mmCIF file of C-alpha atoms in Angstrom:
data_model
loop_
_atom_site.group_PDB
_atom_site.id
_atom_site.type_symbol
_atom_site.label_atom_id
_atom_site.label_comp_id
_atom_site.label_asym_id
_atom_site.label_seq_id
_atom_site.Cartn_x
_atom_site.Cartn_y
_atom_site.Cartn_z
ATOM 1 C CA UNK A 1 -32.645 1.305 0.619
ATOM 2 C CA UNK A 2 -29.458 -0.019 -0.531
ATOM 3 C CA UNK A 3 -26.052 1.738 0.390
ATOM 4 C CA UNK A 4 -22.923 2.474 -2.031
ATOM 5 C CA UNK A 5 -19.561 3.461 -1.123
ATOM 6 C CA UNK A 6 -18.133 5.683 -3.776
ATOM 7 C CA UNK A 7 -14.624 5.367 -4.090
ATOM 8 C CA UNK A 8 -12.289 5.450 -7.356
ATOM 9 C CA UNK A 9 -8.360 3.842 -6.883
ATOM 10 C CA UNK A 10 -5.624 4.528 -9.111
ATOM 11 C CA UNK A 11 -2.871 2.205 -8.780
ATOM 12 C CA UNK A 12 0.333 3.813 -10.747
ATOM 13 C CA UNK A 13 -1.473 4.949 -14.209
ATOM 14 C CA UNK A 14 -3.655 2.556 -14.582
ATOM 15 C CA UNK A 15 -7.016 2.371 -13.190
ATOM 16 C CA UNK A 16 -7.202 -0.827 -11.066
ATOM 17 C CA UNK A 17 -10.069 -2.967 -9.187
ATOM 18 C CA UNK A 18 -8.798 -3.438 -5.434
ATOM 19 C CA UNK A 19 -10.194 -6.780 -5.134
ATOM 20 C CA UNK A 20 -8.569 -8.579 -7.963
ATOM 21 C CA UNK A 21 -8.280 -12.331 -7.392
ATOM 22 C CA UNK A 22 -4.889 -13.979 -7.242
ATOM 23 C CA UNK A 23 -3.565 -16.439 -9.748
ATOM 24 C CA UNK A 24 -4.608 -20.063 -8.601
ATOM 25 C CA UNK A 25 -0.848 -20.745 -7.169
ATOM 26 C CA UNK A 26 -0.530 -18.784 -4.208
ATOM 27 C CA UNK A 27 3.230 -16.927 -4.375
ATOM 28 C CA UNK A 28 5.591 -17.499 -1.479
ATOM 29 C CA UNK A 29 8.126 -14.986 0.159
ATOM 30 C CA UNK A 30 11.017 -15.623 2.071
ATOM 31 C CA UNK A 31 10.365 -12.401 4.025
ATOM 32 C CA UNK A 32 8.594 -9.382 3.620
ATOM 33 C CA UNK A 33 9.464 -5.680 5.529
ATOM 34 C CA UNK A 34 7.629 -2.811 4.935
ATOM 35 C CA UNK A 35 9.290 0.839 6.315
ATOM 36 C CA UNK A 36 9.145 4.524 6.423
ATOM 37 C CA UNK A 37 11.366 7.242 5.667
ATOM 38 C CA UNK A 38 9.432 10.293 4.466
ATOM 39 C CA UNK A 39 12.485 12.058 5.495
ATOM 40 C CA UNK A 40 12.450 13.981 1.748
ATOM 41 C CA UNK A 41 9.604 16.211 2.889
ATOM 42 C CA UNK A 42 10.374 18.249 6.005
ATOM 43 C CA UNK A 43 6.836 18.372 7.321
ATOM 44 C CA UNK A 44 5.523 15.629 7.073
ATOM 45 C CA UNK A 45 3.302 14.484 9.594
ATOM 46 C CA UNK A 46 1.547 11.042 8.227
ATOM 47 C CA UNK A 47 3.009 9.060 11.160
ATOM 48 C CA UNK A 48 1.804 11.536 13.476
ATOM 49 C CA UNK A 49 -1.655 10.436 12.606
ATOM 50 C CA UNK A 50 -1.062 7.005 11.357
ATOM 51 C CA UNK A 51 2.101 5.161 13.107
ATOM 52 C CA UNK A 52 1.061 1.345 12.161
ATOM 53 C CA UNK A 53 1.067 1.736 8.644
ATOM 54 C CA UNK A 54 4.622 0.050 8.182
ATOM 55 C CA UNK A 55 3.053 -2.905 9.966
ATOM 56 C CA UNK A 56 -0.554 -2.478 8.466
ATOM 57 C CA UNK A 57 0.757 -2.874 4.953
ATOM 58 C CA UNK A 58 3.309 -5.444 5.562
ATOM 59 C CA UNK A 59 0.315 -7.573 7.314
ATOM 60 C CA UNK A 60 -1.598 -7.203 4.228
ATOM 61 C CA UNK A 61 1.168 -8.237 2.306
ATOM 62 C CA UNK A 62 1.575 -11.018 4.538
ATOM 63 C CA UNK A 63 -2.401 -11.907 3.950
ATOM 64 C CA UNK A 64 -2.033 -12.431 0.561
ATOM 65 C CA UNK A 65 0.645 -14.794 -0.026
ATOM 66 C CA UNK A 66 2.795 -17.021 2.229
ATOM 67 C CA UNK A 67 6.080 -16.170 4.343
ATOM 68 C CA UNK A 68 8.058 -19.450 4.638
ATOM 69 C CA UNK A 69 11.573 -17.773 6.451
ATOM 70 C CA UNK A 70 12.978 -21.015 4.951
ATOM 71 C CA UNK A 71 11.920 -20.844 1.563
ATOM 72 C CA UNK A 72 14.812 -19.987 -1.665
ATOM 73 C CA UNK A 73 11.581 -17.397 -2.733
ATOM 74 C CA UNK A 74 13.271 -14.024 -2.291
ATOM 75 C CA UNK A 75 12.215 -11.389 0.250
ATOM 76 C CA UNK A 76 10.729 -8.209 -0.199
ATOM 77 C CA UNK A 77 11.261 -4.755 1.216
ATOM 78 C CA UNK A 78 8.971 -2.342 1.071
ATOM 79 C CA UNK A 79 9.959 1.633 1.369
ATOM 80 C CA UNK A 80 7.434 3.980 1.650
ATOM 81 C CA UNK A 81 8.668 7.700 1.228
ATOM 82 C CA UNK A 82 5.558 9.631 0.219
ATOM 83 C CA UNK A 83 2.151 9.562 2.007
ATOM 84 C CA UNK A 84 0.419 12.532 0.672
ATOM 85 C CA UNK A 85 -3.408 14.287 0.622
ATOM 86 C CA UNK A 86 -3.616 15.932 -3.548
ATOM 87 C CA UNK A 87 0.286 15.970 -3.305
ATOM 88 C CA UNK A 88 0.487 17.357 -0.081
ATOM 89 C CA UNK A 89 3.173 15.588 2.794
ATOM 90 C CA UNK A 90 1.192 17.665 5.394
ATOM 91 C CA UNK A 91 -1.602 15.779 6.591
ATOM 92 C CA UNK A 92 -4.772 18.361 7.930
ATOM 93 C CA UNK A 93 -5.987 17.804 11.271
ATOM 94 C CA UNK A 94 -7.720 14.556 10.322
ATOM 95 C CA UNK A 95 -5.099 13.215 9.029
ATOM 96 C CA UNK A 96 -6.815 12.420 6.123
ATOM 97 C CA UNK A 97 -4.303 10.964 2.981
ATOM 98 C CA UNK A 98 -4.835 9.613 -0.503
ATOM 99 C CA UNK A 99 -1.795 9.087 -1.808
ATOM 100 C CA UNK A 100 0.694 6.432 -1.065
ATOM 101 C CA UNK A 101 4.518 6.088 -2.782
ATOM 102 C CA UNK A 102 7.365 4.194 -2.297
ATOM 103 C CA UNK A 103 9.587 1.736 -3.335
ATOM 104 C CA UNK A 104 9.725 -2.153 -4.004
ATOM 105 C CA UNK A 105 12.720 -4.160 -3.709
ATOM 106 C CA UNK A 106 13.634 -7.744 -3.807
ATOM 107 C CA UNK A 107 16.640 -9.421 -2.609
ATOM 108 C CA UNK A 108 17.519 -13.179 -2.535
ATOM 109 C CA UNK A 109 16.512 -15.203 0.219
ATOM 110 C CA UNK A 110 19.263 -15.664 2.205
ATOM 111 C CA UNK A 111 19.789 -12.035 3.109
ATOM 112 C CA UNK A 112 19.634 -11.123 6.728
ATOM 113 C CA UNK A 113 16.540 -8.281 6.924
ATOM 114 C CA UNK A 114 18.420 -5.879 8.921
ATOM 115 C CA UNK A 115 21.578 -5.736 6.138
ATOM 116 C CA UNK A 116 23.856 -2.752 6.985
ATOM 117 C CA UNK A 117 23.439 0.015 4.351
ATOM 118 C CA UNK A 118 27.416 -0.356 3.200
ATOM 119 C CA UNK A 119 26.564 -4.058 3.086
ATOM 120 C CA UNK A 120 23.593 -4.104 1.354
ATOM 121 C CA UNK A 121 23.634 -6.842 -1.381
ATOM 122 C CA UNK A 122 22.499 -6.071 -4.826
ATOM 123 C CA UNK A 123 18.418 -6.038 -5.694
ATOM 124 C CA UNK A 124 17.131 -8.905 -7.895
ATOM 125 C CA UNK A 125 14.465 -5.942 -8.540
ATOM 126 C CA UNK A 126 13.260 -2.802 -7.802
ATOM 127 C CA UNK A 127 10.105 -0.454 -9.148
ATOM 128 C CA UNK A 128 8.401 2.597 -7.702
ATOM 129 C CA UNK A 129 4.596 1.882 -6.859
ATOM 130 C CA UNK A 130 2.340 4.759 -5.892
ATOM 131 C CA UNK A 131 -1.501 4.220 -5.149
ATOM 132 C CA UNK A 132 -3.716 6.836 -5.060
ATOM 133 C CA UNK A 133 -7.337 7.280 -4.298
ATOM 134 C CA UNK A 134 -10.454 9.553 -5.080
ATOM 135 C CA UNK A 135 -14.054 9.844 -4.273
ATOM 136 C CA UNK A 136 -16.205 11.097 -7.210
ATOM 137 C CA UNK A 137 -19.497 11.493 -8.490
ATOM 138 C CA UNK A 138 -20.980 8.183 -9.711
ATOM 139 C CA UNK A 139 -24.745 7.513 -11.307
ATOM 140 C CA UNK A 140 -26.553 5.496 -8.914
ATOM 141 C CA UNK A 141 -29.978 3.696 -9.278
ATOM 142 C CA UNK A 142 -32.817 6.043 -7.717
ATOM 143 C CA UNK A 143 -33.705 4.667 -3.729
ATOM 144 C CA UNK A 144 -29.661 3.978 -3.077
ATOM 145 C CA UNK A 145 -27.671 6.081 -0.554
ATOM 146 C CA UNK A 146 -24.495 6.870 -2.009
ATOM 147 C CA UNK A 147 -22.174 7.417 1.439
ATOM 148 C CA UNK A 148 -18.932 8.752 1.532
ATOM 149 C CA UNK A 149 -15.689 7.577 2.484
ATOM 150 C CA UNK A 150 -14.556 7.659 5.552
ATOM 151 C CA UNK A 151 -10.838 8.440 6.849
ATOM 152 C CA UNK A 152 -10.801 4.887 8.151
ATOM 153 C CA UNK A 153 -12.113 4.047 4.652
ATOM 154 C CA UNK A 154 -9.566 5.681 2.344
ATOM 155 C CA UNK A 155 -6.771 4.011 4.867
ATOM 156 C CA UNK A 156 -7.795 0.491 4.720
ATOM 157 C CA UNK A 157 -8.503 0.758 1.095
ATOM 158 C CA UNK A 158 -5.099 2.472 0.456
ATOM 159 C CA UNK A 159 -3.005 -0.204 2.257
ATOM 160 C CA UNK A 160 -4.708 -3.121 1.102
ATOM 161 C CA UNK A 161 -4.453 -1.714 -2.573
ATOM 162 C CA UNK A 162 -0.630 -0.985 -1.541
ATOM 163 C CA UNK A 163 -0.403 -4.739 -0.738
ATOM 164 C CA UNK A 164 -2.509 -6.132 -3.504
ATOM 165 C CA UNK A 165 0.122 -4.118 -6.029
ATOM 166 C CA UNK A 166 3.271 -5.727 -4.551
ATOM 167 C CA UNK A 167 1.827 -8.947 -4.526
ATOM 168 C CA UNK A 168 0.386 -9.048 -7.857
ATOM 169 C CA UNK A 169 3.780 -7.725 -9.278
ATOM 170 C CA UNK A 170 5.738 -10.886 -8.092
ATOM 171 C CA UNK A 171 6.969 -12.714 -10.816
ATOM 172 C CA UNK A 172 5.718 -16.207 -11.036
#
């Protein structure tokens, strides 16, 4: 029997494929730094459960492109401020999520990473990203297992989606 992992990912409004290939040039950061501040909703408890996921998402960021510290490509910081289950900042006991929001800004190369907030230079960009994801019912061939996601599964998928956004937004 053949097995199927039913999962549907929305990344902003549009629906999106999670494994899109990159354009034949590979893009090239300067830096990339991915935190979290989900300060905005009091209980939030997603780095309770999940405390890597600034450094889980930058290294798929990281995975996709290349860093070159030396390069005159900008660098990237990522801010996530939302990690959510249906809207909800309160992870359950699982800490099961399928939302992910935040913020994308670039900055020219030759800013230091850890910039003071009064000294902050200005953006060369900035857009909100949010990626969300949801199991559903799908038509499958007869003799196929559909299985579920798993926790583990919505995670990875989430952060790699997160990462395959930022990257694919890059300008050329």
């Amino acid at each position: 029997m053949k097995r199927l992992l039913s999962t549907t990912f929305c990344a902003g409004l549009a629906l999106t494929t999670i494994a899109a290939p990159l354009a034949a040039e590979e893009k090239t950061l300067s830096g990339v730094e991915v935190k979290t501040d989900l300060s905005a909703f009091e209980n939030s408890n997603a780095l309770e459960f999940w405390p890597s996921l600034p450094g889980d998402i930058s290294k798929a960021i990281a995975s996709k492109l290349t860093i070159d510290n030396q390069s005159e490509e900008p660098r990237v910081v990522v801010s996530i401020n939302k990690v959510a289950i249906n809207g909800e900042t309160t992870l359950p006991e699982s800490g099961e999520f399928n939302q992910l929001e935040g913020t994308v800004t670039m900055f020219p190369a030759n800013v230091a990473a850890n910039t003071e907030a009064e000294n902050t230079p200005t953006a060369t960009g900035s857009y909100a990203l949010k990626v969300s994801a949801t199991s559903g019912e799908i038509d499958v061939p007869d003799n196929w297992i559909v299985v579920p996601p798993s926790q583990d599964d919505f995670y990875e998928v989430l952060t790699e989606a997160y990462a395959e956004e930022v990257v694919e937004r890059l300008e050329d």
